[in-house]
PDB file of C-alpha atoms in Angstrom:
ATOM      1  CA  MET X  14     -10.306 -27.731  -0.147  1.00 37.00           C
ATOM      2  CA  LYS X  15     -12.327 -27.938  -3.343  1.00 37.00           C
ATOM      3  CA  VAL X  16     -10.809 -25.781  -6.072  1.00 42.00           C
ATOM      4  CA  GLU X  17     -13.282 -24.204  -8.511  1.00 60.00           C
ATOM      5  CA  GLY X  18     -12.412 -22.167 -11.568  1.00 90.00           C
ATOM      6  CA  VAL X  19      -8.634 -22.009 -11.574  1.00 96.00           C
ATOM      7  CA  ARG X  20      -6.865 -25.307 -10.960  1.00 96.00           C
ATOM      8  CA  THR X  21      -3.396 -24.876 -12.442  1.00 98.00           C
ATOM      9  CA  VAL X  22      -1.285 -21.815 -11.675  1.00 98.00           C
ATOM     10  CA  GLY X  23       1.835 -20.531 -13.345  1.00 98.00           C
ATOM     11  CA  TRP X  24       3.727 -18.416 -10.826  1.00 98.00           C
ATOM     12  CA  ILE X  25       6.364 -15.842 -11.784  1.00 98.00           C
ATOM     13  CA  GLY X  26       8.247 -14.011  -9.031  1.00 97.00           C
ATOM     14  CA  LEU X  27       9.259 -15.497  -5.672  1.00 97.00           C
ATOM     15  CA  GLY X  28      10.545 -12.554  -3.676  1.00 93.00           C
ATOM     16  CA  ALA X  29       9.827 -11.752  -0.039  1.00 92.00           C
ATOM     17  CA  MET X  30       6.062 -11.674  -0.670  1.00 95.00           C
ATOM     18  CA  GLY X  31       5.821 -13.960  -3.692  1.00 97.00           C
ATOM     19  CA  SER X  32       7.345 -16.997  -1.979  1.00 97.00           C
ATOM     20  CA  PRO X  33       4.892 -17.269   0.944  1.00 97.00           C
ATOM     21  CA  MET X  34       1.996 -16.423  -1.371  1.00 98.00           C
ATOM     22  CA  ALA X  35       2.951 -19.230  -3.753  1.00 98.00           C
ATOM     23  CA  LYS X  36       3.318 -21.637  -0.845  1.00 97.00           C
ATOM     24  CA  VAL X  37      -0.112 -20.975   0.650  1.00 98.00           C
ATOM     25  CA  THR X  38      -1.621 -21.217  -2.832  1.00 98.00           C
ATOM     26  CA  ALA X  39      -0.115 -24.671  -3.279  1.00 97.00           C
ATOM     27  CA  GLU X  40      -1.200 -25.686   0.233  1.00 97.00           C
ATOM     28  CA  ALA X  41      -4.780 -24.683  -0.667  1.00 96.00           C
ATOM     29  CA  GLY X  42      -4.829 -27.375  -3.359  1.00 96.00           C
ATOM     30  CA  PHE X  43      -3.736 -25.571  -6.498  1.00 97.00           C
ATOM     31  CA  ALA X  44      -1.119 -27.084  -8.783  1.00 97.00           C
ATOM     32  CA  VAL X  45       1.572 -24.388  -8.842  1.00 98.00           C
ATOM     33  CA  ARG X  46       4.413 -24.330 -11.383  1.00 98.00           C
ATOM     34  CA  ALA X  47       6.801 -21.577 -10.332  1.00 98.00           C
ATOM     35  CA  TYR X  48       9.695 -19.621 -11.799  1.00 98.00           C
ATOM     36  CA  ASP X  49      12.073 -17.003 -10.455  1.00 97.00           C
ATOM     37  CA  ILE X  50      15.286 -15.631 -11.928  1.00 95.00           C
ATOM     38  CA  ASN X  51      16.945 -16.879  -8.734  1.00 95.00           C
ATOM     39  CA  PRO X  52      16.658 -20.713  -8.810  1.00 94.00           C
ATOM     40  CA  ALA X  53      17.303 -20.860  -5.060  1.00 96.00           C
ATOM     41  CA  SER X  54      13.960 -19.148  -4.472  1.00 96.00           C
ATOM     42  CA  VAL X  55      12.159 -22.016  -6.188  1.00 96.00           C
ATOM     43  CA  GLU X  56      14.277 -24.635  -4.427  1.00 95.00           C
ATOM     44  CA  ALA X  57      13.448 -23.079  -1.045  1.00 95.00           C
ATOM     45  CA  LEU X  58       9.785 -24.018  -1.535  1.00 96.00           C
ATOM     46  CA  GLY X  59      10.713 -27.686  -1.812  1.00 93.00           C
ATOM     47  CA  ASP X  60       7.934 -29.982  -2.956  1.00 93.00           C
ATOM     48  CA  ALA X  61       5.221 -27.381  -2.434  1.00 93.00           C
ATOM     49  CA  VAL X  62       5.525 -26.242  -6.060  1.00 96.00           C
ATOM     50  CA  SER X  63       6.805 -27.644  -9.330  1.00 96.00           C
ATOM     51  CA  ALA X  64       9.906 -25.891 -10.622  1.00 96.00           C
ATOM     52  CA  ALA X  65       9.818 -24.310 -14.074  1.00 97.00           C
ATOM     53  CA  GLY X  66      12.981 -23.624 -16.050  1.00 95.00           C
ATOM     54  CA  SER X  67      11.637 -20.378 -17.504  1.00 97.00           C
ATOM     55  CA  ALA X  68       8.736 -17.968 -17.202  1.00 97.00           C
ATOM     56  CA  ARG X  69       7.300 -19.423 -20.401  1.00 98.00           C
ATOM     57  CA  GLU X  70       7.429 -22.918 -18.999  1.00 98.00           C
ATOM     58  CA  ALA X  71       5.633 -21.738 -15.859  1.00 98.00           C
ATOM     59  CA  ALA X  72       2.896 -20.039 -17.869  1.00 98.00           C
ATOM     60  CA  GLU X  73       2.266 -22.492 -20.691  1.00 97.00           C
ATOM     61  CA  GLY X  74      -1.009 -24.355 -20.260  1.00 96.00           C
ATOM     62  CA  ALA X  75      -1.848 -22.742 -16.902  1.00 98.00           C
ATOM     63  CA  ASP X  76      -5.409 -21.684 -16.099  1.00 98.00           C
ATOM     64  CA  ALA X  77      -4.012 -18.564 -14.424  1.00 98.00           C
ATOM     65  CA  VAL X  78      -0.611 -16.926 -14.335  1.00 98.00           C
ATOM     66  CA  VAL X  79       0.248 -14.945 -11.210  1.00 98.00           C
ATOM     67  CA  ILE X  80       2.891 -12.263 -11.733  1.00 98.00           C
ATOM     68  CA  MET X  81       4.593 -11.033  -8.563  1.00 98.00           C
ATOM     69  CA  VAL X  82       7.561  -8.958  -9.725  1.00 96.00           C
ATOM     70  CA  ALA X  83       8.820  -5.633  -8.380  1.00 93.00           C
ATOM     71  CA  THR X  84       8.377  -3.001 -11.095  1.00 95.00           C
ATOM     72  CA  GLY X  85       6.482  -1.987 -14.200  1.00 96.00           C
ATOM     73  CA  PRO X  86       9.473  -2.625 -16.493  1.00 96.00           C
ATOM     74  CA  GLN X  87       9.794  -6.122 -15.001  1.00 97.00           C
ATOM     75  CA  LEU X  88       6.111  -6.768 -15.748  1.00 98.00           C
ATOM     76  CA  GLU X  89       6.672  -5.619 -19.322  1.00 97.00           C
ATOM     77  CA  ALA X  90       9.685  -7.924 -19.664  1.00 97.00           C
ATOM     78  CA  VAL X  91       7.836 -10.942 -18.243  1.00 98.00           C
ATOM     79  CA  LEU X  92       4.974 -10.459 -20.667  1.00 98.00           C
ATOM     80  CA  PHE X  93       6.581  -9.131 -23.827  1.00 98.00           C
ATOM     81  CA  GLY X  94      10.368  -9.379 -23.498  1.00 96.00           C
ATOM     82  CA  GLU X  95      12.634 -11.696 -25.444  1.00 93.00           C
ATOM     83  CA  GLU X  96      11.442 -14.633 -23.329  1.00 91.00           C
ATOM     84  CA  GLY X  97       8.035 -13.099 -22.615  1.00 96.00           C
ATOM     85  CA  ILE X  98       5.067 -15.303 -21.840  1.00 98.00           C
ATOM     86  CA  ALA X  99       2.414 -13.575 -23.961  1.00 98.00           C
ATOM     87  CA  GLU X 100       2.950 -15.841 -26.963  1.00 96.00           C
ATOM     88  CA  VAL X 101       2.406 -19.054 -24.965  1.00 97.00           C
ATOM     89  CA  LEU X 102      -0.814 -17.948 -23.271  1.00 98.00           C
ATOM     90  CA  SER X 103      -4.064 -19.525 -24.399  1.00 96.00           C
ATOM     91  CA  PRO X 104      -7.029 -17.205 -25.071  1.00 97.00           C
ATOM     92  CA  GLU X 105      -8.633 -18.635 -21.902  1.00 97.00           C
ATOM     93  CA  ALA X 106      -5.633 -17.999 -19.652  1.00 98.00           C
ATOM     94  CA  HIS X 107      -6.144 -15.457 -16.879  1.00 98.00           C
ATOM     95  CA  VAL X 108      -3.218 -13.157 -16.084  1.00 98.00           C
ATOM     96  CA  VAL X 109      -3.320 -12.049 -12.438  1.00 98.00           C
ATOM     97  CA  VAL X 110      -1.023  -9.095 -11.762  1.00 98.00           C
ATOM     98  CA  MET X 111      -0.416  -9.008  -8.019  1.00 98.00           C
ATOM     99  CA  ALA X 112       2.706  -6.839  -8.131  1.00 97.00           C
ATOM    100  CA  THR X 113       2.588  -3.140  -7.262  1.00 97.00           C
ATOM    101  CA  VAL X 114       3.345  -1.572 -10.637  1.00 97.00           C
ATOM    102  CA  GLY X 115       0.959   1.397 -10.821  1.00 96.00           C
ATOM    103  CA  PRO X 116      -2.220   1.965 -12.839  1.00 96.00           C
ATOM    104  CA  GLU X 117      -0.552   2.980 -16.089  1.00 96.00           C
ATOM    105  CA  ALA X 118       1.677  -0.110 -16.267  1.00 97.00           C
ATOM    106  CA  VAL X 119      -1.126  -2.611 -15.689  1.00 98.00           C
ATOM    107  CA  MET X 120      -3.522  -0.874 -18.092  1.00 97.00           C
ATOM    108  CA  ALA X 121      -0.847  -0.752 -20.792  1.00 97.00           C
ATOM    109  CA  ALA X 122      -0.104  -4.441 -20.219  1.00 98.00           C
ATOM    110  CA  ALA X 123      -3.774  -5.375 -20.556  1.00 98.00           C
ATOM    111  CA  THR X 124      -4.011  -3.497 -23.847  1.00 98.00           C
ATOM    112  CA  LYS X 125      -0.925  -5.210 -25.278  1.00 98.00           C
ATOM    113  CA  LEU X 126      -2.162  -8.608 -24.069  1.00 98.00           C
ATOM    114  CA  ALA X 127      -5.477  -8.303 -25.908  1.00 98.00           C
ATOM    115  CA  PRO X 128      -4.322 -10.272 -29.014  1.00 97.00           C
ATOM    116  CA  PHE X 129      -3.314 -13.158 -26.732  1.00 98.00           C
ATOM    117  CA  THR X 130      -5.850 -13.065 -23.877  1.00 98.00           C
ATOM    118  CA  THR X 131      -8.358 -10.508 -22.669  1.00 98.00           C
ATOM    119  CA  HIS X 132      -8.570 -12.009 -19.175  1.00 98.00           C
ATOM    120  CA  VAL X 133      -6.521  -9.743 -16.922  1.00 98.00           C
ATOM    121  CA  VAL X 134      -7.114  -9.330 -13.192  1.00 98.00           C
ATOM    122  CA  ASP X 135      -5.439  -6.436 -11.385  1.00 98.00           C
ATOM    123  CA  ALA X 136      -4.927  -7.650  -7.806  1.00 98.00           C
ATOM    124  CA  PRO X 137      -2.162  -5.960  -5.761  1.00 98.00           C
ATOM    125  CA  VAL X 138      -1.775  -6.990  -2.136  1.00 98.00           C
ATOM    126  CA  SER X 139      -1.152  -5.484   1.278  1.00 96.00           C
ATOM    127  CA  GLY X 140      -0.369  -6.994   4.666  1.00 93.00           C
ATOM    128  CA  GLY X 141       3.303  -7.934   4.815  1.00 90.00           C
ATOM    129  CA  VAL X 142       5.312 -11.139   4.829  1.00 91.00           C
ATOM    130  CA  VAL X 143       3.830 -12.715   7.957  1.00 92.00           C
ATOM    131  CA  ARG X 144       0.246 -12.323   6.764  1.00 95.00           C
ATOM    132  CA  ALA X 145       1.248 -13.539   3.298  1.00 96.00           C
ATOM    133  CA  GLY X 146       2.405 -16.798   4.880  1.00 96.00           C
ATOM    134  CA  LYS X 147      -0.985 -17.220   6.563  1.00 97.00           C
ATOM    135  CA  GLY X 148      -3.109 -16.457   3.502  1.00 97.00           C
ATOM    136  CA  ASP X 149      -4.344 -13.391   5.366  1.00 97.00           C
ATOM    137  CA  LEU X 150      -3.622 -10.591   2.896  1.00 98.00           C
ATOM    138  CA  LEU X 151      -5.811  -7.739   1.733  1.00 98.00           C
ATOM    139  CA  ILE X 152      -6.117  -8.114  -2.046  1.00 98.00           C
ATOM    140  CA  MET X 153      -7.537  -5.112  -3.895  1.00 98.00           C
ATOM    141  CA  VAL X 154      -9.145  -6.564  -7.014  1.00 98.00           C
ATOM    142  CA  GLY X 155      -9.917  -4.781 -10.261  1.00 98.00           C
ATOM    143  CA  GLY X 156     -11.182  -6.469 -13.405  1.00 97.00           C
ATOM    144  CA  ALA X 157     -14.187  -7.739 -15.314  1.00 97.00           C
ATOM    145  CA  GLU X 158     -16.634  -9.501 -13.005  1.00 96.00           C
ATOM    146  CA  ASP X 159     -16.447 -12.811 -14.889  1.00 96.00           C
ATOM    147  CA  ASP X 160     -12.637 -12.815 -14.698  1.00 97.00           C
ATOM    148  CA  VAL X 161     -12.689 -11.983 -11.005  1.00 97.00           C
ATOM    149  CA  GLN X 162     -15.261 -14.698 -10.323  1.00 97.00           C
ATOM    150  CA  TYR X 163     -13.151 -17.268 -12.201  1.00 97.00           C
ATOM    151  CA  THR X 164     -10.074 -16.419 -10.124  1.00 98.00           C
ATOM    152  CA  GLN X 165     -11.895 -15.910  -6.813  1.00 97.00           C
ATOM    153  CA  GLY X 166     -10.872 -19.270  -5.351  1.00 97.00           C
ATOM    154  CA  LEU X 167      -7.233 -18.529  -6.153  1.00 98.00           C
ATOM    155  CA  LEU X 168      -7.425 -15.066  -4.624  1.00 98.00           C
ATOM    156  CA  SER X 169      -9.196 -16.361  -1.519  1.00 97.00           C
ATOM    157  CA  ALA X 170      -6.359 -18.830  -0.939  1.00 97.00           C
ATOM    158  CA  MET X 171      -4.022 -15.876  -0.438  1.00 98.00           C
ATOM    159  CA  GLY X 172      -6.279 -13.253   1.083  1.00 98.00           C
ATOM    160  CA  SER X 173      -8.785 -13.034   3.913  1.00 97.00           C
ATOM    161  CA  SER X 174     -10.212  -9.916   2.268  1.00 98.00           C
ATOM    162  CA  THR X 175     -10.534  -9.707  -1.520  1.00 98.00           C
ATOM    163  CA  PRO X 176     -12.866  -6.792  -2.274  1.00 98.00           C
ATOM    164  CA  LEU X 177     -13.735  -5.957  -5.862  1.00 98.00           C
ATOM    165  CA  VAL X 178     -12.715  -2.305  -5.998  1.00 98.00           C
ATOM    166  CA  GLY X 179     -13.688  -1.720  -9.613  1.00 97.00           C
ATOM    167  CA  THR X 180     -14.517  -3.556 -12.817  1.00 97.00           C
ATOM    168  CA  ALA X 181     -11.692  -1.984 -14.818  1.00 97.00           C
ATOM    169  CA  VAL X 182      -8.089  -3.137 -14.862  1.00 98.00           C
ATOM    170  CA  GLY X 183      -6.181  -0.391 -13.056  1.00 97.00           C
ATOM    171  CA  ASN X 184      -8.665   0.074 -10.218  1.00 98.00           C
ATOM    172  CA  GLY X 185      -6.727  -2.330  -7.995  1.00 98.00           C
ATOM    173  CA  GLN X 186      -3.493  -0.451  -8.605  1.00 98.00           C
ATOM    174  CA  LYS X 187      -5.184   2.863  -7.834  1.00 98.00           C
ATOM    175  CA  PHE X 188      -6.301   1.504  -4.470  1.00 98.00           C
ATOM    176  CA  LYS X 189      -2.778   0.214  -3.859  1.00 98.00           C
ATOM    177  CA  VAL X 190      -1.333   3.654  -4.611  1.00 98.00           C
ATOM    178  CA  VAL X 191      -3.511   5.140  -1.858  1.00 98.00           C
ATOM    179  CA  ASN X 192      -2.488   2.279   0.446  1.00 97.00           C
ATOM    180  CA  GLN X 193       1.189   2.908  -0.237  1.00 98.00           C
ATOM    181  CA  LEU X 194       0.842   6.625   0.432  1.00 98.00           C
ATOM    182  CA  LEU X 195      -0.367   5.753   3.922  1.00 98.00           C
ATOM    183  CA  CYS X 196       2.251   3.045   4.483  1.00 97.00           C
ATOM    184  CA  GLY X 197       5.156   5.103   3.162  1.00 98.00           C
ATOM    185  CA  VAL X 198       4.291   8.157   5.234  1.00 98.00           C
ATOM    186  CA  HIS X 199       3.674   6.051   8.358  1.00 98.00           C
ATOM    187  CA  ILE X 200       7.077   4.362   8.109  1.00 98.00           C
ATOM    188  CA  ALA X 201       8.841   7.657   7.500  1.00 98.00           C
ATOM    189  CA  VAL X 202       7.139   9.390  10.416  1.00 98.00           C
ATOM    190  CA  ALA X 203       7.844   6.399  12.691  1.00 98.00           C
ATOM    191  CA  GLY X 204      11.516   6.767  11.837  1.00 98.00           C
ATOM    192  CA  GLU X 205      11.391  10.500  12.450  1.00 98.00           C
ATOM    193  CA  ALA X 206       9.626  10.060  15.790  1.00 98.00           C
ATOM    194  CA  LEU X 207      12.130   7.526  17.119  1.00 98.00           C
ATOM    195  CA  ALA X 208      15.040   9.636  15.886  1.00 97.00           C
ATOM    196  CA  LEU X 209      13.580  12.598  17.789  1.00 98.00           C
ATOM    197  CA  ALA X 210      13.161  10.450  20.903  1.00 97.00           C
ATOM    198  CA  GLU X 211      16.833   9.500  20.773  1.00 96.00           C
ATOM    199  CA  SER X 212      17.903  13.115  20.217  1.00 97.00           C
ATOM    200  CA  LEU X 213      15.866  14.156  23.255  1.00 98.00           C
ATOM    201  CA  GLY X 214      17.791  11.666  25.373  1.00 98.00           C
ATOM    202  CA  LEU X 215      14.900   9.226  25.660  1.00 98.00           C
ATOM    203  CA  ASP X 216      15.185   5.462  25.382  1.00 97.00           C
ATOM    204  CA  PRO X 217      13.777   4.679  21.892  1.00 97.00           C
ATOM    205  CA  ALA X 218      12.765   1.171  23.015  1.00 97.00           C
ATOM    206  CA  GLN X 219      10.713   2.543  25.912  1.00 98.00           C
ATOM    207  CA  CYS X 220       9.269   5.227  23.647  1.00 97.00           C
ATOM    208  CA  HIS X 221       8.186   2.533  21.186  1.00 98.00           C
ATOM    209  CA  GLU X 222       6.654   0.390  23.932  1.00 97.00           C
ATOM    210  CA  VAL X 223       4.803   3.200  25.685  1.00 98.00           C
ATOM    211  CA  LEU X 224       3.460   5.054  22.658  1.00 98.00           C
ATOM    212  CA  ASN X 225       2.124   1.881  21.094  1.00 97.00           C
ATOM    213  CA  GLN X 226      -0.369   1.807  23.970  1.00 97.00           C
ATOM    214  CA  GLY X 227      -1.891   5.159  23.028  1.00 97.00           C
ATOM    215  CA  ALA X 228      -3.447   7.105  20.192  1.00 97.00           C
ATOM    216  CA  ALA X 229      -0.152   7.340  18.285  1.00 95.00           C
ATOM    217  CA  GLN X 230      -0.128   3.577  17.679  1.00 95.00           C
ATOM    218  CA  SER X 231      -0.202   2.303  14.095  1.00 95.00           C
ATOM    219  CA  PHE X 232       0.714  -0.968  12.443  1.00 95.00           C
ATOM    220  CA  MET X 233       3.789   0.603  10.854  1.00 96.00           C
ATOM    221  CA  PHE X 234       4.938   2.226  14.104  1.00 97.00           C
ATOM    222  CA  GLN X 235       4.521  -1.093  15.876  1.00 97.00           C
ATOM    223  CA  ASP X 236       6.051  -3.285  13.162  1.00 95.00           C
ATOM    224  CA  ARG X 237       8.757  -1.104  11.615  1.00 97.00           C
ATOM    225  CA  GLY X 238       9.367   0.704  14.887  1.00 97.00           C
ATOM    226  CA  ALA X 239      10.398  -2.576  16.515  1.00 97.00           C
ATOM    227  CA  ARG X 240      12.971  -3.106  13.756  1.00 97.00           C
ATOM    228  CA  MET X 241      14.185   0.476  14.113  1.00 98.00           C
ATOM    229  CA  VAL X 242      14.739   0.036  17.846  1.00 97.00           C
ATOM    230  CA  ALA X 243      16.525  -3.286  17.321  1.00 97.00           C
ATOM    231  CA  GLY X 244      18.577  -1.952  14.425  1.00 95.00           C
ATOM    232  CA  GLU X 245      17.548  -4.989  12.348  1.00 91.00           C
ATOM    233  CA  PHE X 246      18.264  -3.410   8.981  1.00 97.00           C
ATOM    234  CA  ASP X 247      20.098  -6.338   7.395  1.00 96.00           C
ATOM    235  CA  GLU X 248      17.246  -8.806   7.911  1.00 92.00           C
ATOM    236  CA  VAL X 249      15.283  -7.475   4.975  1.00 91.00           C
ATOM    237  CA  LYS X 250      11.536  -8.034   5.000  1.00 90.00           C
ATOM    238  CA  SER X 251      10.850  -5.087   2.706  1.00 92.00           C
ATOM    239  CA  ALA X 252      13.734  -3.241   1.096  1.00 95.00           C
ATOM    240  CA  LEU X 253      13.968   0.528   1.209  1.00 97.00           C
ATOM    241  CA  ASN X 254      14.209   0.476  -2.608  1.00 97.00           C
ATOM    242  CA  ILE X 255      10.641  -0.834  -2.749  1.00 95.00           C
ATOM    243  CA  PHE X 256       9.392   2.376  -1.176  1.00 97.00           C
ATOM    244  CA  VAL X 257      11.533   4.466  -3.495  1.00 98.00           C
ATOM    245  CA  LYS X 258       9.578   2.794  -6.286  1.00 97.00           C
ATOM    246  CA  ASP X 259       6.184   2.841  -4.565  1.00 97.00           C
ATOM    247  CA  MET X 260       6.308   6.454  -3.412  1.00 98.00           C
ATOM    248  CA  GLY X 261       7.295   7.350  -6.969  1.00 97.00           C
ATOM    249  CA  LEU X 262       4.106   5.611  -8.124  1.00 97.00           C
ATOM    250  CA  VAL X 263       2.156   7.614  -5.543  1.00 98.00           C
ATOM    251  CA  THR X 264       3.535  10.979  -6.647  1.00 97.00           C
ATOM    252  CA  ASP X 265       3.198  10.066 -10.345  1.00 97.00           C
ATOM    253  CA  ALA X 266      -0.464   9.124  -9.871  1.00 96.00           C
ATOM    254  CA  ALA X 267      -1.110  12.281  -7.859  1.00 97.00           C
ATOM    255  CA  ARG X 268       0.521  14.413 -10.518  1.00 96.00           C
ATOM    256  CA  ALA X 269      -1.629  12.815 -13.222  1.00 95.00           C
ATOM    257  CA  ALA X 270      -4.724  13.551 -11.128  1.00 96.00           C
ATOM    258  CA  SER X 271      -3.571  17.125 -10.313  1.00 98.00           C
ATOM    259  CA  GLN X 272      -3.701  16.244  -6.614  1.00 98.00           C
ATOM    260  CA  SER X 273      -1.296  17.736  -4.089  1.00 98.00           C
ATOM    261  CA  VAL X 274       0.386  15.140  -1.834  1.00 98.00           C
ATOM    262  CA  PRO X 275       2.934  17.137   0.194  1.00 98.00           C
ATOM    263  CA  LEU X 276       3.436  14.542   2.946  1.00 98.00           C
ATOM    264  CA  ALA X 277       3.937  11.745   0.428  1.00 98.00           C
ATOM    265  CA  SER X 278       6.408  13.894  -1.487  1.00 98.00           C
ATOM    266  CA  ALA X 279       8.404  14.597   1.670  1.00 98.00           C
ATOM    267  CA  ALA X 280       8.460  10.898   2.571  1.00 98.00           C
ATOM    268  CA  GLU X 281       9.539  10.003  -0.962  1.00 98.00           C
ATOM    269  CA  GLN X 282      12.579  12.250  -0.606  1.00 98.00           C
ATOM    270  CA  LEU X 283      13.647  10.422   2.566  1.00 98.00           C
ATOM    271  CA  TYR X 284      13.581   7.096   0.730  1.00 98.00           C
ATOM    272  CA  VAL X 285      15.431   8.549  -2.261  1.00 98.00           C
ATOM    273  CA  ARG X 286      18.048  10.017   0.094  1.00 98.00           C
ATOM    274  CA  GLY X 287      18.436   6.611   1.735  1.00 98.00           C
ATOM    275  CA  ARG X 288      19.101   4.998  -1.638  1.00 98.00           C
ATOM    276  CA  LYS X 289      21.720   7.635  -2.429  1.00 98.00           C
ATOM    277  CA  MET X 290      23.352   6.827   0.915  1.00 98.00           C
ATOM    278  CA  GLY X 291      23.714   3.228  -0.240  1.00 98.00           C
ATOM    279  CA  LEU X 292      20.915   1.885   1.973  1.00 98.00           C
ATOM    280  CA  GLY X 293      18.508   0.819  -0.760  1.00 97.00           C
ATOM    281  CA  LEU X 294      18.921  -2.907  -0.127  1.00 97.00           C
ATOM    282  CA  LYS X 295      18.515  -2.557   3.638  1.00 97.00           C
ATOM    283  CA  ASP X 296      15.154  -3.071   5.354  1.00 97.00           C
ATOM    284  CA  ASP X 297      12.916  -0.030   4.889  1.00 97.00           C
ATOM    285  CA  SER X 298      13.014   0.563   8.656  1.00 98.00           C
ATOM    286  CA  VAL X 299      16.519   1.972   8.052  1.00 98.00           C
ATOM    287  CA  VAL X 300      14.768   5.217   7.123  1.00 98.00           C
ATOM    288  CA  THR X 301      15.177   6.173  10.811  1.00 97.00           C
ATOM    289  CA  ARG X 302      18.944   6.277  10.185  1.00 96.00           C
ATOM    290  CA  VAL X 303      18.356   8.476   7.131  1.00 97.00           C
ATOM    291  CA  VAL X 304      16.521  10.932   9.384  1.00 94.00           C
TER     292      VAL X 304
END
């Protein structure tokens, strides 16, 4: 594959989504230098990427730096903390924020980055771990058209759909907030439905199989519902804590826009309750046990 625009990539964050994304990026022909606070995450990728000893080492000299962390405070630390990368970025470096951190966090980061580089692309993703490993993600892209065009080859390596959803940094995160409202509510209601099935004396596995053939089917009911039925809560593909964070971003954004989101608020409370029950590090499908 011919790589245009971006050739060298500094990669920071190799969690459940970041690892397969970094791997497919390297397999597409990009030179990827990766860092994670857990060295085992880098080692698990073998020769696919070059290992960096720090976030700064990963970022220095790279055409683009992909940041795939979990939260807004983590993004702030990666960029501007004691070992932050901002000071080693060239003015031409493109910072591609693919983490779900919310509109305010990415806009604030872009403003603070301006003395170092003005090239920031806001590109959160959706699709799950399996699709990440196939380069088949939806990537919701916000940013200046020139910056998006420069990074398009990189984004296309990871996503089968990379729509430009706005020319301002923050537009991608706004789209992701709406996406997460749908995902978070769908998972919660899948858990509630299967809990009701069990309480009615039905076989949850049969309920899951039968209802996935009708109008009640959804990706989350099919995917998370299968984990709920199997009780596979320790094999974590997406931790419940992630939806505590993401539904908080949803309700924060709604509050700022003076928009009522009663279903999202109810779902958020289920995830928060699950964390208080000590289930935050379990797979998010454990929400059915919270119900």
